[in-house]
Coordinates of C-alpha atoms and ligand atoms in Angstrom, one line a residue:
M1 CA 138.3 105.1 106.4
S2 CA 135.1 106.8 105.4
I3 CA 133.3 107.8 102.3
R4 CA 133.3 111.5 101.7
E5 CA 130.9 113.6 99.6
I6 CA 131.9 114.3 96.1
I7 CA 131.4 117.9 94.9
V8 CA 129.4 118.2 91.7
A9 CA 129.8 121.0 89.1
P10 CA 129.0 123.8 88.9
D11 CA 130.7 124.6 92.3
P12 CA 133.2 127.4 92.9
R13 CA 135.3 125.0 95.0
L14 CA 136.1 122.9 91.9
K15 CA 137.7 126.1 90.4
Q16 CA 140.2 126.5 93.2
V17 CA 143.9 125.9 92.6
S18 CA 145.1 123.3 95.1
K19 CA 148.1 123.9 97.4
P20 CA 151.2 121.7 97.5
V21 CA 151.4 119.2 100.4
E22 CA 154.2 119.9 102.8
K23 CA 154.6 116.5 104.4
V24 CA 153.3 113.0 103.7
D25 CA 152.2 112.0 107.1
D26 CA 149.5 109.8 108.7
E27 CA 147.0 112.6 108.5
L28 CA 147.6 112.8 104.7
R29 CA 147.5 109.0 104.4
A30 CA 144.1 109.1 106.2
L31 CA 142.9 111.5 103.6
M32 CA 144.2 109.3 100.7
D33 CA 142.5 106.3 102.3
D34 CA 139.2 108.1 102.4
M35 CA 139.6 109.3 98.9
L36 CA 140.3 105.8 97.6
E37 CA 137.3 104.4 99.4
T38 CA 135.1 107.3 98.0
M39 CA 136.4 106.6 94.5
Y40 CA 135.7 102.9 94.7
D41 CA 132.3 103.5 96.1
A42 CA 131.3 106.0 93.3
P43 CA 132.7 104.0 91.3
G44 CA 135.5 105.9 89.4
I45 CA 139.1 105.3 88.3
G46 CA 140.6 108.6 89.6
L47 CA 139.9 111.3 92.2
A48 CA 141.5 114.5 93.2
A49 CA 141.3 115.8 96.7
I50 CA 139.5 119.0 95.7
Q51 CA 136.6 116.8 94.5
V52 CA 136.0 116.0 98.2
G53 CA 136.6 119.7 99.1
V54 CA 140.2 119.5 100.2
P55 CA 142.4 121.9 98.2
K56 CA 145.6 119.8 98.4
R57 CA 147.6 118.5 95.5
V58 CA 146.7 114.8 96.0
I59 CA 145.3 112.3 93.6
V60 CA 144.2 108.7 93.9
M61 CA 143.7 106.3 91.0
D62 CA 143.1 102.6 90.2
L63 CA 143.1 101.6 86.5
A64 CA 142.7 97.8 87.2
R65 CA 140.2 96.3 84.8
E66 CA 137.2 94.4 86.0
G67 CA 138.2 91.0 87.4
E68 CA 141.8 92.2 88.1
A69 CA 143.1 92.7 91.6
P70 CA 142.8 96.3 92.8
Q71 CA 145.9 98.5 92.0
P72 CA 145.5 101.6 94.2
R73 CA 147.9 104.4 93.3
Y74 CA 148.6 107.7 95.1
F75 CA 150.1 110.8 93.7
V76 CA 151.2 113.7 96.0
N77 CA 152.4 117.0 94.4
P78 CA 152.5 115.5 90.9
E79 CA 154.3 117.4 88.2
I80 CA 154.5 116.8 84.5
L81 CA 158.2 116.8 83.5
S82 CA 157.5 116.4 79.7
S83 CA 154.7 115.5 77.4
S84 CA 154.6 114.1 73.9
E85 CA 153.7 116.1 70.8
D86 CA 151.5 113.4 69.6
T87 CA 148.0 113.3 71.1
A88 CA 145.4 110.8 71.9
V89 CA 141.6 111.1 72.2
Y90 CA 139.7 109.4 75.0
E91 CA 136.1 109.6 76.0
E92 CA 136.3 111.1 79.5
G93 CA 134.0 111.3 82.3
C94 CA 134.3 112.8 85.8
L95 CA 132.7 112.0 89.2
S96 CA 132.1 115.8 89.6
V97 CA 130.4 115.9 86.2
P98 CA 128.1 112.9 86.5
D99 CA 126.5 111.3 83.5
F100 CA 128.4 113.2 80.9
Y101 CA 131.1 111.7 78.7
E102 CA 132.9 113.5 75.9
D103 CA 136.0 113.0 73.8
V104 CA 139.0 115.0 75.0
E105 CA 142.4 115.3 73.1
R106 CA 145.5 115.4 75.2
P107 CA 149.2 114.5 74.8
A108 CA 149.5 110.8 74.3
Q109 CA 152.4 110.3 76.7
C110 CA 153.9 112.2 79.6
R111 CA 156.6 111.8 82.2
I112 CA 155.6 112.7 85.8
R113 CA 157.3 113.2 89.2
Y114 CA 155.4 112.8 92.4
L115 CA 155.5 111.6 96.0
D116 CA 154.0 108.2 96.7
Y117 CA 152.0 107.0 99.7
Q118 CA 155.2 106.8 101.8
G119 CA 156.4 110.2 100.7
E120 CA 159.1 108.8 98.4
I121 CA 159.9 110.7 95.2
R122 CA 159.1 108.7 92.0
E123 CA 159.3 109.4 88.3
E124 CA 157.2 107.5 85.8
D125 CA 156.3 107.4 82.1
C126 CA 152.6 107.4 81.4
D127 CA 150.8 106.4 78.3
E128 CA 147.4 105.3 77.1
L129 CA 144.6 105.5 79.8
F130 CA 147.2 106.2 82.5
A131 CA 148.4 109.3 80.6
T132 CA 144.9 110.6 80.1
C133 CA 143.8 109.9 83.6
I134 CA 146.8 111.6 85.3
Q135 CA 146.4 114.7 83.1
H136 CA 142.6 114.8 83.8
E137 CA 143.3 114.6 87.6
M138 CA 146.1 117.1 87.5
D139 CA 143.8 119.5 85.7
H140 CA 141.6 119.3 88.9
L141 CA 144.6 120.6 90.9
E142 CA 144.5 123.7 88.7
G143 CA 140.7 124.2 89.0
V144 CA 140.1 122.8 85.5
L145 CA 137.4 120.3 84.5
F146 CA 137.4 118.1 81.4
I147 CA 134.5 120.0 80.2
D148 CA 136.7 123.1 80.1
H149 CA 138.5 121.4 77.1
L150 CA 135.3 121.3 75.1
S151 CA 133.6 123.9 73.0
K152 CA 131.8 126.7 74.9
L153 CA 128.5 125.6 73.6
K154 CA 128.9 122.0 74.8
R155 CA 130.2 123.2 78.2
S156 CA 127.4 125.6 78.8
M157 CA 124.8 123.0 77.8
M158 CA 126.3 120.5 80.3
L159 CA 126.5 123.1 83.1
K160 CA 122.9 124.0 82.5
K161 CA 121.8 120.4 82.8
L162 CA 123.9 119.9 85.9
T163 CA 122.4 123.1 87.5
K164 CA 118.9 121.9 86.7
A165 CA 119.6 118.5 88.3
K166 CA 121.0 120.2 91.4
K167 CA 118.0 122.4 91.8
L168 CA 115.7 119.4 91.4
Q169 CA 117.7 117.5 94.1
E170 CA 117.5 120.5 96.5
K171 CA 113.7 120.6 96.0
E172 CA 113.4 117.0 96.8
L173 CA 115.5 117.4 99.9
A174 CA 113.6 120.5 101.1
Ligands
LIG201 ZN1 137.5 114.5 87.2

């Protein structure tokens, strides 16, 4: 396992639509292991493959609270089968949009289908943080960031700050 570099917005790679996985094999499991380690190291609660530059429909997640045993979860080719009409608002953040947190409104519940770490088909009902997190991560597979759900003004303000921070970092590295 190794820690990979997380891509930070704005970056054209984050706008890519990820491709379906054809087979859950050892190579894909190695990617998922790396993603999980990268996510724990960050630390974060969810990570999509495109955030480490791999345009595949793969997500890892761990919603265990502090002090609880780790609960790593893997979602390959996830699909939303249905979502509720009622919505919930959570303050979201993203490892690709560091240091920004904003309220985002999404369907409060959804039912998903995906392949797990072994390549088995699963269906599951999601609610609360799980529903928000899986929808946030699935947005990444479509090239959408949580800031795309915010007003234009807020989004452009965040992107400006992120661009500035990137330039500063490049200068320091030069
Ligand atoms: Zn994210």
